[in-house]
Amino acid sequence: MIQAGGQLWHRECFVCVQCFQPFQEGIFYEFEKRWYCCHDYNIMFAPSCGKCREFITGRIIKAMNGSWHPDCFKCEICQASLSETGFIKSANRALCRQCDAQEKSSGLGQYVCHKCHSVINDGPLKYKSEVYHPYHFNCSKCKVELNSDAREVQEELLCLRCFDRTKVAICGACRRPIEERIVHALGKAWHVEHFVCAMCEKPFHSNHHYEKGDKAYCEIHYHQLYGNTCFVCNSVIIGEVFSALNKTWCVDHFACAICDRRMKQKTPFYEFDKKPACKKCYKKLPSELRKRLKKEAEQTKKKSNCL
């Protein structure tokens, strides 16, 4: 039995209300007390990113009268990520605090101190995303007057000598000091909860992870991207692989999505909801639906040819 929405379901009855297929990996979305698979929910309800125009699943940034992927919401001047640091709206643009301060002081060609609002002639001190004259602060450890080499640690300012003595590891995700358990990977240090899969954004904790380039992946998504994973059982395929519709199947799992009849790789089939459908089942579909499916397939093929 499966419990969802305060109700109990037979496993075979708990399916997407749009395509009537079981939920892949047990992932589903609720909208107005109806359950949808990831694909159909995206098509019908998911917001589009204001930059890349792709559907947004997972974390959403709501800003500037739009929705954004965290990685797409960046300062329009320096392209620094704004998802964790916040932003300032300037001339209908999202800017980081530093670029906003630089624009405001561009007429003077210098930084303006956030405390005394006068021009900073020498190097500025950056503290909590703002710029100051260094002489407004003293080292939290030795009390010496600071200069522009000062470092921020746990919301405290330290001179360079005291900072070197602390040797505090900085998280590669949030850029804040790590006080408890540390994960070392990809040449960086991470908070345990911030070391996540680049696809599903779930923490690895004690689970094994795979590295590719400068990103880390869980086993499932690594094989989905760089290996062969069965579309049905979601297991790594060992041996012969059936490839179709930009997906891969185990030999025993390549079957019609409607009647579940097993097919060979050379068996004629049609695409139905991004899954294979045998010729017999496809011909039973309403003519209007077949026309729409054919038109969608032609548009997809035309788009891929353009790329």
PDB file of C-alpha atoms in Angstrom:
ATOM      1  CA  MET A   1       0.000   0.000   0.000  1.00  0.00           C
ATOM      2  CA  ILE A   2       1.068   3.604  -0.653  1.00  0.00           C
ATOM      3  CA  GLN A   3       0.012   6.552   1.514  1.00  0.00           C
ATOM      4  CA  ALA A   4      -0.302   9.962  -0.177  1.00  0.00           C
ATOM      5  CA  GLY A   5      -2.494  12.971   0.447  1.00  0.00           C
ATOM      6  CA  GLY A   6      -4.004  11.359   3.535  1.00  0.00           C
ATOM      7  CA  GLN A   7      -5.262   8.396   1.486  1.00  0.00           C
ATOM      8  CA  LEU A   8      -4.173   4.808   0.891  1.00  0.00           C
ATOM      9  CA  TRP A   9      -3.616   3.425  -2.613  1.00  0.00           C
ATOM     10  CA  HIS A  10      -2.908   0.061  -4.165  1.00  0.00           C
ATOM     11  CA  ARG A  11       0.559   0.295  -5.724  1.00  0.00           C
ATOM     12  CA  GLU A  12      -0.871  -0.464  -9.175  1.00  0.00           C
ATOM     13  CA  CYS A  13      -3.582   2.198  -8.749  1.00  0.00           C
ATOM     14  CA  PHE A  14      -1.253   5.036  -7.744  1.00  0.00           C
ATOM     15  CA  VAL A  15      -0.444   6.409 -11.219  1.00  0.00           C
ATOM     16  CA  CYS A  16      -0.228   9.736 -13.060  1.00  0.00           C
ATOM     17  CA  VAL A  17      -3.702  11.152 -13.795  1.00  0.00           C
ATOM     18  CA  GLN A  18      -2.509  12.334 -17.207  1.00  0.00           C
ATOM     19  CA  CYS A  19      -0.583   9.397 -18.729  1.00  0.00           C
ATOM     20  CA  PHE A  20      -1.775   6.648 -16.312  1.00  0.00           C
ATOM     21  CA  GLN A  21       1.807   5.399 -15.904  1.00  0.00           C
ATOM     22  CA  PRO A  22       3.532   4.531 -12.591  1.00  0.00           C
ATOM     23  CA  PHE A  23       5.774   7.223 -11.140  1.00  0.00           C
ATOM     24  CA  GLN A  24       9.431   6.776 -12.109  1.00  0.00           C
ATOM     25  CA  GLU A  25      11.681   6.532  -9.023  1.00  0.00           C
ATOM     26  CA  GLY A  26       8.556   7.192  -6.934  1.00  0.00           C
ATOM     27  CA  ILE A  27       8.695  10.904  -7.840  1.00  0.00           C
ATOM     28  CA  PHE A  28       5.340  12.647  -8.289  1.00  0.00           C
ATOM     29  CA  TYR A  29       3.800  16.117  -7.991  1.00  0.00           C
ATOM     30  CA  GLU A  30       0.472  17.154  -6.479  1.00  0.00           C
ATOM     31  CA  PHE A  31      -1.720  19.893  -7.956  1.00  0.00           C
ATOM     32  CA  GLU A  32      -5.300  20.454  -6.764  1.00  0.00           C
ATOM     33  CA  LYS A  33      -5.314  17.001  -5.126  1.00  0.00           C
ATOM     34  CA  ARG A  34      -4.338  15.277  -8.377  1.00  0.00           C
ATOM     35  CA  TRP A  35      -1.067  13.410  -8.904  1.00  0.00           C
ATOM     36  CA  TYR A  36       1.203  13.890 -11.914  1.00  0.00           C
ATOM     37  CA  CYS A  37       4.465  12.363 -13.112  1.00  0.00           C
ATOM     38  CA  CYS A  38       7.425  14.700 -13.573  1.00  0.00           C
ATOM     39  CA  HIS A  39       7.048  14.938 -17.372  1.00  0.00           C
ATOM     40  CA  ASP A  40       3.329  15.765 -17.398  1.00  0.00           C
ATOM     41  CA  TYR A  41       3.588  18.159 -14.467  1.00  0.00           C
ATOM     42  CA  ASN A  42       6.319  20.117 -16.247  1.00  0.00           C
ATOM     43  CA  ILE A  43       4.274  20.306 -19.450  1.00  0.00           C
ATOM     44  CA  MET A  44       1.126  21.484 -17.680  1.00  0.00           C
ATOM     45  CA  PHE A  45       2.197  23.507 -14.637  1.00  0.00           C
ATOM     46  CA  ALA A  46       5.958  23.968 -14.104  1.00  0.00           C
ATOM     47  CA  PRO A  47       7.272  27.549 -14.429  1.00  0.00           C
ATOM     48  CA  SER A  48       9.873  28.391 -17.058  1.00  0.00           C
ATOM     49  CA  CYS A  49      13.231  29.942 -16.187  1.00  0.00           C
ATOM     50  CA  GLY A  50      13.507  33.625 -17.085  1.00  0.00           C
ATOM     51  CA  LYS A  51      16.945  33.044 -18.624  1.00  0.00           C
ATOM     52  CA  CYS A  52      17.225  29.578 -20.185  1.00  0.00           C
ATOM     53  CA  ARG A  53      13.429  29.130 -20.709  1.00  0.00           C
ATOM     54  CA  GLU A  54      13.639  25.515 -19.530  1.00  0.00           C
ATOM     55  CA  PHE A  55      11.148  24.044 -17.043  1.00  0.00           C
ATOM     56  CA  ILE A  56      12.152  24.475 -13.406  1.00  0.00           C
ATOM     57  CA  THR A  57      12.087  21.437 -11.127  1.00  0.00           C
ATOM     58  CA  GLY A  58      13.471  21.566  -7.630  1.00  0.00           C
ATOM     59  CA  ARG A  59      14.525  24.844  -6.093  1.00  0.00           C
ATOM     60  CA  ILE A  60      13.018  28.014  -7.644  1.00  0.00           C
ATOM     61  CA  ILE A  61      14.206  31.603  -7.275  1.00  0.00           C
ATOM     62  CA  LYS A  62      11.288  34.083  -7.411  1.00  0.00           C
ATOM     63  CA  ALA A  63      12.561  37.551  -8.280  1.00  0.00           C
ATOM     64  CA  MET A  64      12.213  40.408 -10.788  1.00  0.00           C
ATOM     65  CA  ASN A  65       8.616  39.317 -11.591  1.00  0.00           C
ATOM     66  CA  GLY A  66       9.857  35.936 -12.823  1.00  0.00           C
ATOM     67  CA  SER A  67      11.112  32.466 -11.911  1.00  0.00           C
ATOM     68  CA  TRP A  68      14.717  31.302 -12.231  1.00  0.00           C
ATOM     69  CA  HIS A  69      16.968  28.288 -11.798  1.00  0.00           C
ATOM     70  CA  PRO A  70      19.412  29.067  -8.952  1.00  0.00           C
ATOM     71  CA  ASP A  71      22.327  28.733 -11.416  1.00  0.00           C
ATOM     72  CA  CYS A  72      20.659  31.094 -13.930  1.00  0.00           C
ATOM     73  CA  PHE A  73      19.922  33.982 -11.563  1.00  0.00           C
ATOM     74  CA  LYS A  74      23.113  36.041 -11.878  1.00  0.00           C
ATOM     75  CA  CYS A  75      24.294  39.627 -11.689  1.00  0.00           C
ATOM     76  CA  GLU A  76      23.859  41.171 -15.123  1.00  0.00           C
ATOM     77  CA  ILE A  77      27.248  42.873 -14.922  1.00  0.00           C
ATOM     78  CA  CYS A  78      29.733  40.401 -13.375  1.00  0.00           C
ATOM     79  CA  GLN A  79      27.635  37.221 -13.786  1.00  0.00           C
ATOM     80  CA  ALA A  80      28.131  36.257 -10.138  1.00  0.00           C
ATOM     81  CA  SER A  81      25.440  33.980  -8.701  1.00  0.00           C
ATOM     82  CA  LEU A  82      22.743  35.841  -6.733  1.00  0.00           C
ATOM     83  CA  SER A  83      20.831  32.818  -5.409  1.00  0.00           C
ATOM     84  CA  GLU A  84      22.552  32.886  -1.996  1.00  0.00           C
ATOM     85  CA  THR A  85      23.818  36.456  -1.634  1.00  0.00           C
ATOM     86  CA  GLY A  86      20.704  38.435  -2.548  1.00  0.00           C
ATOM     87  CA  PHE A  87      20.469  41.226  -5.129  1.00  0.00           C
ATOM     88  CA  ILE A  88      19.669  44.876  -5.701  1.00  0.00           C
ATOM     89  CA  LYS A  89      17.227  45.960  -8.400  1.00  0.00           C
ATOM     90  CA  SER A  90      18.727  48.739 -10.501  1.00  0.00           C
ATOM     91  CA  ALA A  91      17.241  50.019 -13.783  1.00  0.00           C
ATOM     92  CA  ASN A  92      15.156  46.839 -14.043  1.00  0.00           C
ATOM     93  CA  ARG A  93      18.308  44.705 -13.645  1.00  0.00           C
ATOM     94  CA  ALA A  94      19.387  42.325 -10.887  1.00  0.00           C
ATOM     95  CA  LEU A  95      22.835  43.346  -9.603  1.00  0.00           C
ATOM     96  CA  CYS A  96      25.097  42.093  -6.839  1.00  0.00           C
ATOM     97  CA  ARG A  97      25.855  44.582  -4.068  1.00  0.00           C
ATOM     98  CA  GLN A  98      29.393  45.152  -5.271  1.00  0.00           C
ATOM     99  CA  CYS A  99      28.389  46.022  -8.848  1.00  0.00           C
ATOM    100  CA  ASP A 100      25.578  48.232  -7.566  1.00  0.00           C
ATOM    101  CA  ALA A 101      28.047  50.118  -5.360  1.00  0.00           C
ATOM    102  CA  GLN A 102      30.469  50.438  -8.260  1.00  0.00           C
ATOM    103  CA  GLU A 103      27.739  51.828 -10.511  1.00  0.00           C
ATOM    104  CA  LYS A 104      26.639  54.310  -7.872  1.00  0.00           C
ATOM    105  CA  SER A 105      30.205  55.515  -7.432  1.00  0.00           C
ATOM    106  CA  SER A 106      31.116  55.292 -11.122  1.00  0.00           C
ATOM    107  CA  GLY A 107      30.765  59.049 -11.463  1.00  0.00           C
ATOM    108  CA  LEU A 108      33.558  59.378  -8.931  1.00  0.00           C
ATOM    109  CA  GLY A 109      35.488  56.386 -10.220  1.00  0.00           C
ATOM    110  CA  GLN A 110      35.954  55.069  -6.647  1.00  0.00           C
ATOM    111  CA  TYR A 111      34.182  53.052  -3.945  1.00  0.00           C
ATOM    112  CA  VAL A 112      31.938  54.814  -1.445  1.00  0.00           C
ATOM    113  CA  CYS A 113      32.146  53.716   2.210  1.00  0.00           C
ATOM    114  CA  HIS A 114      28.922  52.101   3.455  1.00  0.00           C
ATOM    115  CA  LYS A 115      29.391  53.633   6.939  1.00  0.00           C
ATOM    116  CA  CYS A 116      30.575  57.206   6.429  1.00  0.00           C
ATOM    117  CA  HIS A 117      29.486  57.536   2.755  1.00  0.00           C
ATOM    118  CA  SER A 118      32.748  59.194   1.778  1.00  0.00           C
ATOM    119  CA  VAL A 119      35.078  58.164  -1.054  1.00  0.00           C
ATOM    120  CA  ILE A 120      37.553  55.329  -0.339  1.00  0.00           C
ATOM    121  CA  ASN A 121      40.884  56.491  -1.727  1.00  0.00           C
ATOM    122  CA  ASP A 122      42.871  53.335  -0.852  1.00  0.00           C
ATOM    123  CA  GLY A 123      41.852  49.668  -0.929  1.00  0.00           C
ATOM    124  CA  PRO A 124      38.326  48.983   0.447  1.00  0.00           C
ATOM    125  CA  LEU A 125      37.447  46.490   3.188  1.00  0.00           C
ATOM    126  CA  LYS A 126      34.585  44.145   2.215  1.00  0.00           C
ATOM    127  CA  TYR A 127      32.342  43.060   5.089  1.00  0.00           C
ATOM    128  CA  LYS A 128      28.884  41.437   4.820  1.00  0.00           C
ATOM    129  CA  SER A 129      28.777  42.246   1.085  1.00  0.00           C
ATOM    130  CA  GLU A 130      29.404  45.970   1.694  1.00  0.00           C
ATOM    131  CA  VAL A 131      32.554  48.112   1.310  1.00  0.00           C
ATOM    132  CA  TYR A 132      34.099  50.240   4.054  1.00  0.00           C
ATOM    133  CA  HIS A 133      37.196  52.216   4.954  1.00  0.00           C
ATOM    134  CA  PRO A 134      39.377  49.617   6.745  1.00  0.00           C
ATOM    135  CA  TYR A 135      40.078  51.997   9.653  1.00  0.00           C
ATOM    136  CA  HIS A 136      36.455  51.712  10.804  1.00  0.00           C
ATOM    137  CA  PHE A 137      37.244  48.223  12.169  1.00  0.00           C
ATOM    138  CA  ASN A 138      39.728  46.405  14.414  1.00  0.00           C
ATOM    139  CA  CYS A 139      40.776  42.749  14.377  1.00  0.00           C
ATOM    140  CA  SER A 140      38.477  40.676  16.602  1.00  0.00           C
ATOM    141  CA  LYS A 141      41.475  38.747  17.956  1.00  0.00           C
ATOM    142  CA  CYS A 142      44.426  41.116  18.424  1.00  0.00           C
ATOM    143  CA  LYS A 143      42.501  44.441  18.136  1.00  0.00           C
ATOM    144  CA  VAL A 144      44.919  45.914  15.603  1.00  0.00           C
ATOM    145  CA  GLU A 145      43.460  48.432  13.144  1.00  0.00           C
ATOM    146  CA  LEU A 146      42.560  46.627   9.928  1.00  0.00           C
ATOM    147  CA  ASN A 147      43.552  47.226   6.334  1.00  0.00           C
ATOM    148  CA  SER A 148      42.170  45.946   3.028  1.00  0.00           C
ATOM    149  CA  ASP A 149      43.818  42.498   3.577  1.00  0.00           C
ATOM    150  CA  ALA A 150      41.399  41.678   6.423  1.00  0.00           C
ATOM    151  CA  ARG A 151      39.307  38.475   6.212  1.00  0.00           C
ATOM    152  CA  GLU A 152      35.740  37.761   7.344  1.00  0.00           C
ATOM    153  CA  VAL A 153      35.291  34.561   9.431  1.00  0.00           C
ATOM    154  CA  GLN A 154      31.994  33.684  11.121  1.00  0.00           C
ATOM    155  CA  GLU A 155      30.843  37.303  10.780  1.00  0.00           C
ATOM    156  CA  GLU A 156      34.038  38.517  12.514  1.00  0.00           C
ATOM    157  CA  LEU A 157      36.874  40.468  10.932  1.00  0.00           C
ATOM    158  CA  LEU A 158      40.448  39.244  11.369  1.00  0.00           C
ATOM    159  CA  CYS A 159      43.759  40.680  10.315  1.00  0.00           C
ATOM    160  CA  LEU A 160      45.705  38.529   7.872  1.00  0.00           C
ATOM    161  CA  ARG A 161      48.053  37.184  10.576  1.00  0.00           C
ATOM    162  CA  CYS A 162      45.193  36.027  12.843  1.00  0.00           C
ATOM    163  CA  PHE A 163      43.308  34.603   9.869  1.00  0.00           C
ATOM    164  CA  ASP A 164      46.296  32.442   8.888  1.00  0.00           C
ATOM    165  CA  ARG A 165      46.404  31.037  12.431  1.00  0.00           C
ATOM    166  CA  THR A 166      42.763  29.902  12.365  1.00  0.00           C
ATOM    167  CA  LYS A 167      43.082  27.683   9.244  1.00  0.00           C
ATOM    168  CA  VAL A 168      39.305  27.473   9.010  1.00  0.00           C
ATOM    169  CA  ALA A 169      38.035  25.454   6.027  1.00  0.00           C
ATOM    170  CA  ILE A 170      35.621  27.346   3.761  1.00  0.00           C
ATOM    171  CA  CYS A 171      32.631  25.527   2.187  1.00  0.00           C
ATOM    172  CA  GLY A 172      32.788  25.341  -1.613  1.00  0.00           C
ATOM    173  CA  ALA A 173      29.016  25.956  -1.860  1.00  0.00           C
ATOM    174  CA  CYS A 174      28.038  28.640   0.672  1.00  0.00           C
ATOM    175  CA  ARG A 175      31.552  30.139   1.083  1.00  0.00           C
ATOM    176  CA  ARG A 176      31.146  30.125   4.864  1.00  0.00           C
ATOM    177  CA  PRO A 177      33.490  28.542   7.470  1.00  0.00           C
ATOM    178  CA  ILE A 178      32.958  24.856   8.322  1.00  0.00           C
ATOM    179  CA  GLU A 179      32.796  24.254  12.063  1.00  0.00           C
ATOM    180  CA  GLU A 180      31.594  20.624  12.219  1.00  0.00           C
ATOM    181  CA  ARG A 181      31.952  17.641   9.847  1.00  0.00           C
ATOM    182  CA  ILE A 182      33.865  18.339   6.628  1.00  0.00           C
ATOM    183  CA  VAL A 183      33.653  16.608   3.263  1.00  0.00           C
ATOM    184  CA  HIS A 184      36.713  16.896   1.009  1.00  0.00           C
ATOM    185  CA  ALA A 185      35.925  16.390  -2.691  1.00  0.00           C
ATOM    186  CA  LEU A 186      36.513  18.057  -6.073  1.00  0.00           C
ATOM    187  CA  GLY A 187      39.540  19.777  -4.575  1.00  0.00           C
ATOM    188  CA  LYS A 188      37.368  21.698  -2.082  1.00  0.00           C
ATOM    189  CA  ALA A 189      35.897  21.411   1.410  1.00  0.00           C
ATOM    190  CA  TRP A 190      32.116  21.218   1.959  1.00  0.00           C
ATOM    191  CA  HIS A 191      29.496  21.230   4.674  1.00  0.00           C
ATOM    192  CA  VAL A 192      27.945  17.729   4.693  1.00  0.00           C
ATOM    193  CA  GLU A 193      24.532  19.129   3.810  1.00  0.00           C
ATOM    194  CA  HIS A 194      25.944  21.269   0.974  1.00  0.00           C
ATOM    195  CA  PHE A 195      27.795  18.468  -0.846  1.00  0.00           C
ATOM    196  CA  VAL A 196      24.986  17.371  -3.161  1.00  0.00           C
ATOM    197  CA  CYS A 197      24.361  15.699  -6.516  1.00  0.00           C
ATOM    198  CA  ALA A 198      24.570  18.204  -9.381  1.00  0.00           C
ATOM    199  CA  MET A 199      21.307  16.787 -10.824  1.00  0.00           C
ATOM    200  CA  CYS A 200      18.897  15.987  -7.972  1.00  0.00           C
ATOM    201  CA  GLU A 201      20.554  18.259  -5.362  1.00  0.00           C
ATOM    202  CA  LYS A 202      20.277  15.550  -2.683  1.00  0.00           C
ATOM    203  CA  PRO A 203      23.119  15.310  -0.119  1.00  0.00           C
ATOM    204  CA  PHE A 204      25.356  12.241  -0.425  1.00  0.00           C
ATOM    205  CA  HIS A 205      25.893  11.860   3.332  1.00  0.00           C
ATOM    206  CA  SER A 206      27.695   8.504   3.569  1.00  0.00           C
ATOM    207  CA  ASN A 207      26.647   7.288   0.103  1.00  0.00           C
ATOM    208  CA  HIS A 208      29.140   6.844  -2.711  1.00  0.00           C
ATOM    209  CA  HIS A 209      29.408   9.634  -5.276  1.00  0.00           C
ATOM    210  CA  TYR A 210      30.882   9.940  -8.772  1.00  0.00           C
ATOM    211  CA  GLU A 211      32.935  12.880 -10.019  1.00  0.00           C
ATOM    212  CA  LYS A 212      32.914  14.192 -13.583  1.00  0.00           C
ATOM    213  CA  GLY A 213      34.745  17.398 -14.419  1.00  0.00           C
ATOM    214  CA  ASP A 214      34.032  19.820 -11.572  1.00  0.00           C
ATOM    215  CA  LYS A 215      30.707  18.233 -10.547  1.00  0.00           C
ATOM    216  CA  ALA A 216      29.628  15.324  -8.323  1.00  0.00           C
ATOM    217  CA  TYR A 217      26.736  12.951  -9.060  1.00  0.00           C
ATOM    218  CA  CYS A 218      24.838  10.217  -7.248  1.00  0.00           C
ATOM    219  CA  GLU A 219      25.071   6.732  -8.792  1.00  0.00           C
ATOM    220  CA  ILE A 220      21.708   6.925 -10.583  1.00  0.00           C
ATOM    221  CA  HIS A 221      22.235  10.286 -12.260  1.00  0.00           C
ATOM    222  CA  TYR A 222      25.869   9.598 -13.120  1.00  0.00           C
ATOM    223  CA  HIS A 223      24.858   6.511 -15.077  1.00  0.00           C
ATOM    224  CA  GLN A 224      21.915   8.364 -16.629  1.00  0.00           C
ATOM    225  CA  LEU A 225      24.294  11.011 -17.950  1.00  0.00           C
ATOM    226  CA  TYR A 226      27.433   9.034 -18.712  1.00  0.00           C
ATOM    227  CA  GLY A 227      26.405   5.354 -18.640  1.00  0.00           C
ATOM    228  CA  ASN A 228      23.501   3.128 -19.675  1.00  0.00           C
ATOM    229  CA  THR A 229      20.603   2.963 -17.211  1.00  0.00           C
ATOM    230  CA  CYS A 230      17.383   1.074 -17.970  1.00  0.00           C
ATOM    231  CA  PHE A 231      14.434   3.438 -18.458  1.00  0.00           C
ATOM    232  CA  VAL A 232      12.075   0.941 -16.751  1.00  0.00           C
ATOM    233  CA  CYS A 233      13.972  -0.573 -13.812  1.00  0.00           C
ATOM    234  CA  ASN A 234      16.456   2.321 -13.458  1.00  0.00           C
ATOM    235  CA  SER A 235      19.312  -0.163 -12.984  1.00  0.00           C
ATOM    236  CA  VAL A 236      22.703  -0.044 -14.676  1.00  0.00           C
ATOM    237  CA  ILE A 237      22.530  -2.212 -17.806  1.00  0.00           C
ATOM    238  CA  ILE A 238      25.044  -5.042 -17.966  1.00  0.00           C
ATOM    239  CA  GLY A 239      25.223  -6.774 -21.345  1.00  0.00           C
ATOM    240  CA  GLU A 240      23.100  -5.996 -24.425  1.00  0.00           C
ATOM    241  CA  VAL A 241      21.473  -2.566 -24.526  1.00  0.00           C
ATOM    242  CA  PHE A 242      18.315  -1.565 -26.427  1.00  0.00           C
ATOM    243  CA  SER A 243      18.474   2.105 -27.465  1.00  0.00           C
ATOM    244  CA  ALA A 244      15.504   4.141 -28.721  1.00  0.00           C
ATOM    245  CA  LEU A 245      13.904   7.580 -28.218  1.00  0.00           C
ATOM    246  CA  ASN A 246      17.132   8.826 -26.586  1.00  0.00           C
ATOM    247  CA  LYS A 247      16.695   6.202 -23.828  1.00  0.00           C
ATOM    248  CA  THR A 248      18.116   2.775 -23.042  1.00  0.00           C
ATOM    249  CA  TRP A 249      16.422  -0.435 -21.897  1.00  0.00           C
ATOM    250  CA  CYS A 250      17.358  -3.853 -20.606  1.00  0.00           C
ATOM    251  CA  VAL A 251      16.583  -6.516 -23.207  1.00  0.00           C
ATOM    252  CA  ASP A 252      13.705  -7.889 -21.078  1.00  0.00           C
ATOM    253  CA  HIS A 253      12.185  -4.452 -20.384  1.00  0.00           C
ATOM    254  CA  PHE A 254      11.822  -3.050 -23.913  1.00  0.00           C
ATOM    255  CA  ALA A 255       8.042  -3.341 -24.330  1.00  0.00           C
ATOM    256  CA  CYS A 256       4.987  -1.476 -25.588  1.00  0.00           C
ATOM    257  CA  ALA A 257       3.998   1.248 -23.130  1.00  0.00           C
ATOM    258  CA  ILE A 258       0.291   0.514 -23.704  1.00  0.00           C
ATOM    259  CA  CYS A 259      -0.121  -3.285 -23.851  1.00  0.00           C
ATOM    260  CA  ASP A 260       3.227  -4.164 -22.227  1.00  0.00           C
ATOM    261  CA  ARG A 261       4.013  -6.650 -24.993  1.00  0.00           C
ATOM    262  CA  ARG A 262       7.734  -7.298 -25.199  1.00  0.00           C
ATOM    263  CA  MET A 263       9.360  -6.005 -28.402  1.00  0.00           C
ATOM    264  CA  LYS A 264      12.631  -6.654 -30.144  1.00  0.00           C
ATOM    265  CA  GLN A 265      14.848  -3.763 -31.174  1.00  0.00           C
ATOM    266  CA  LYS A 266      13.848  -4.217 -34.830  1.00  0.00           C
ATOM    267  CA  THR A 267      10.111  -4.387 -34.027  1.00  0.00           C
ATOM    268  CA  PRO A 268       8.304  -1.393 -35.620  1.00  0.00           C
ATOM    269  CA  PHE A 269       6.995   1.028 -33.008  1.00  0.00           C
ATOM    270  CA  TYR A 270       5.734   4.607 -32.618  1.00  0.00           C
ATOM    271  CA  GLU A 271       6.510   7.253 -30.016  1.00  0.00           C
ATOM    272  CA  PHE A 272       3.712   7.805 -27.509  1.00  0.00           C
ATOM    273  CA  ASP A 273       4.295  10.127 -24.529  1.00  0.00           C
ATOM    274  CA  LYS A 274       8.058   9.692 -25.072  1.00  0.00           C
ATOM    275  CA  LYS A 275       7.691   5.901 -24.791  1.00  0.00           C
ATOM    276  CA  PRO A 276       7.513   3.134 -27.442  1.00  0.00           C
ATOM    277  CA  ALA A 277       4.080   1.900 -28.518  1.00  0.00           C
ATOM    278  CA  CYS A 278       3.600  -1.123 -30.803  1.00  0.00           C
ATOM    279  CA  LYS A 279       1.954  -0.591 -34.182  1.00  0.00           C
ATOM    280  CA  LYS A 280      -1.226  -2.411 -33.159  1.00  0.00           C
ATOM    281  CA  CYS A 281      -1.831  -0.261 -30.054  1.00  0.00           C
ATOM    282  CA  TYR A 282      -0.870   2.960 -31.847  1.00  0.00           C
ATOM    283  CA  LYS A 283      -3.484   2.356 -34.568  1.00  0.00           C
ATOM    284  CA  LYS A 284      -6.157   2.054 -31.853  1.00  0.00           C
ATOM    285  CA  LEU A 285      -5.510   5.610 -30.626  1.00  0.00           C
ATOM    286  CA  PRO A 286      -7.981   8.336 -31.687  1.00  0.00           C
ATOM    287  CA  SER A 287      -7.091   9.807 -35.070  1.00  0.00           C
ATOM    288  CA  GLU A 288      -6.914  13.340 -33.663  1.00  0.00           C
ATOM    289  CA  LEU A 289      -4.396  12.217 -31.013  1.00  0.00           C
ATOM    290  CA  ARG A 290      -2.293  10.464 -33.650  1.00  0.00           C
ATOM    291  CA  LYS A 291      -2.243  13.641 -35.743  1.00  0.00           C
ATOM    292  CA  ARG A 292      -1.020  15.660 -32.754  1.00  0.00           C
ATOM    293  CA  LEU A 293       1.645  13.075 -31.947  1.00  0.00           C
ATOM    294  CA  LYS A 294       2.811  13.049 -35.554  1.00  0.00           C
ATOM    295  CA  LYS A 295       2.983  16.847 -35.655  1.00  0.00           C
ATOM    296  CA  GLU A 296       4.947  16.943 -32.367  1.00  0.00           C
ATOM    297  CA  ALA A 297       7.401  14.336 -33.706  1.00  0.00           C
ATOM    298  CA  GLU A 298       7.932  16.361 -36.897  1.00  0.00           C
ATOM    299  CA  GLN A 299       8.579  19.546 -34.903  1.00  0.00           C
ATOM    300  CA  THR A 300      11.060  17.731 -32.644  1.00  0.00           C
ATOM    301  CA  LYS A 301      12.868  16.291 -35.648  1.00  0.00           C
ATOM    302  CA  LYS A 302      12.980  19.693 -37.351  1.00  0.00           C
ATOM    303  CA  LYS A 303      14.382  21.305 -34.195  1.00  0.00           C
ATOM    304  CA  SER A 304      17.090  18.638 -33.836  1.00  0.00           C
ATOM    305  CA  ASN A 305      18.087  19.080 -37.494  1.00  0.00           C
ATOM    306  CA  CYS A 306      18.494  22.817 -36.945  1.00  0.00           C
ATOM    307  CA  LEU A 307      20.859  22.137 -34.048  1.00  0.00           C
TER     308      LEU A 307
END
